[in-house]
Amino acid sequence: MTLNFNTIAIAEQKVFNEHVFPLVLTYDCNKDMPSLDTLTNHFKTDRSSILHLLQQYKAILFRGYNCIKDGYDFDKVVTALNLNEMPYIGGAAVRTQITSKVFTANESPSTESIPFHHEMSQVPQPPTHLFFYCESPPTYGGQTPILISSIVYNAMLDKYPDFITKLETTGVKYVRTLPEYDDASSAIGRGWRSTYNVSTREDVERELDIMGSTYVWMNDADNSVKTTTKALPAIRKNEKSNERVFFNSCVAAYKGWNDSRNRGHKAVMHGDGAYLDPEIMGECAAFMDDISVAFTWCTGDVLLLDNRTTMHSRRPFEGSRRILASLARDPEN
Ligand code: FE2
């Protein structure tokens, strides 16, 4: 395979099943750093190789590309890979749109960590691909740790087979109370207007009906609505690798969906309505930390994740961290 990218090693990488995680690619150090146009051309010509590598390695970090200066340049890089654009509809985080396909990563307060999750696993059609771009790294912390979630599935199946069987057979439901307008003080403070891109109660009810969610209007000062999803799959089979994947936001919701309107331990339940076991959730979260990779962001980094096989999280930080994100769906999948 001839690539316009070279492989390099970084200290934080780990090895799973004889593959480094993440794969780290950069330009030929014997040549000058490519211009943005050259880089996007490399993405276009190497598209199928990059997607093939992503399938094998599950996460690719493109490092050293200071030619990507801002969200508009990042948009060009994402566009060059020619996947289907996907809006951020149904997600919980407060975000600012930069271009049609680029927005800020979760803007929740810097003191908060965001637990591991597959992006938008609480909606029926989650993105298959997820891009992050580091416009400005924090001065401390703020990593976006990543992990391979089939490893979580296998470990949990070994230790808690009944729990995994129940997840596989009944799925999970997510419960979230949304205010009308965004509440930037909360990691899950996205209001129902921006979550569903609507402006009236009738509109949001229609969107929830389409997704099969139920809802109750709280008639409070925030004009908030309590939503409960239908039972969604919590374990998925990756069609390309045949692996079973712990594809859900159980730990993220259980540990992280806390604010003035929500309580994490009541934010996720089995498909039959039973709450999740606190001990299992604690063990699962600790295991995820053990197998995760947390690299220090550098300006110009682009991280490409296969959202079907990897989870990500966010650590608290200091300084003016600016990480942008983009979602996509594989047109062939
Ligand atoms: Fe996320």
PDB file of C-alpha atoms in Angstrom, residues 16 26 34 70 74 145 158 181 197 204 241 262 268 278 319:
ATOM      1  CA  PHE A  16      -3.879  -4.637  21.102  1.00  0.00           C
ATOM      2  CA  THR A  26       2.359  12.179   9.484  1.00  0.00           C
ATOM      3  CA  PRO A  34       2.470  19.864   2.822  1.00  0.00           C
ATOM      4  CA  ASP A  70      -8.968  26.598  11.777  1.00  0.00           C
ATOM      5  CA  PHE A  74     -10.616  21.238   9.059  1.00  0.00           C
ATOM      6  CA  PRO A 145      -8.984   9.253  25.828  1.00  0.00           C
ATOM      7  CA  ASP A 158     -16.335 -12.940  31.125  1.00  0.00           C
ATOM      8  CA  TYR A 181     -32.754  26.603  25.794  1.00  0.00           C
ATOM      9  CA  ASN A 197     -33.628  21.904  15.610  1.00  0.00           C
ATOM     10  CA  VAL A 204     -40.329  18.461  19.407  1.00  0.00           C
ATOM     11  CA  SER A 241     -14.990  -7.475  11.762  1.00  0.00           C
ATOM     12  CA  ASN A 262     -31.033  14.798  35.707  1.00  0.00           C
ATOM     13  CA  VAL A 268     -30.193   4.787  31.819  1.00  0.00           C
ATOM     14  CA  PRO A 278     -24.048   0.262  40.474  1.00  0.00           C
ATOM     15  CA  GLY A 319      -6.349  26.838  29.542  1.00  0.00           C
TER      16      GLY A 319
END
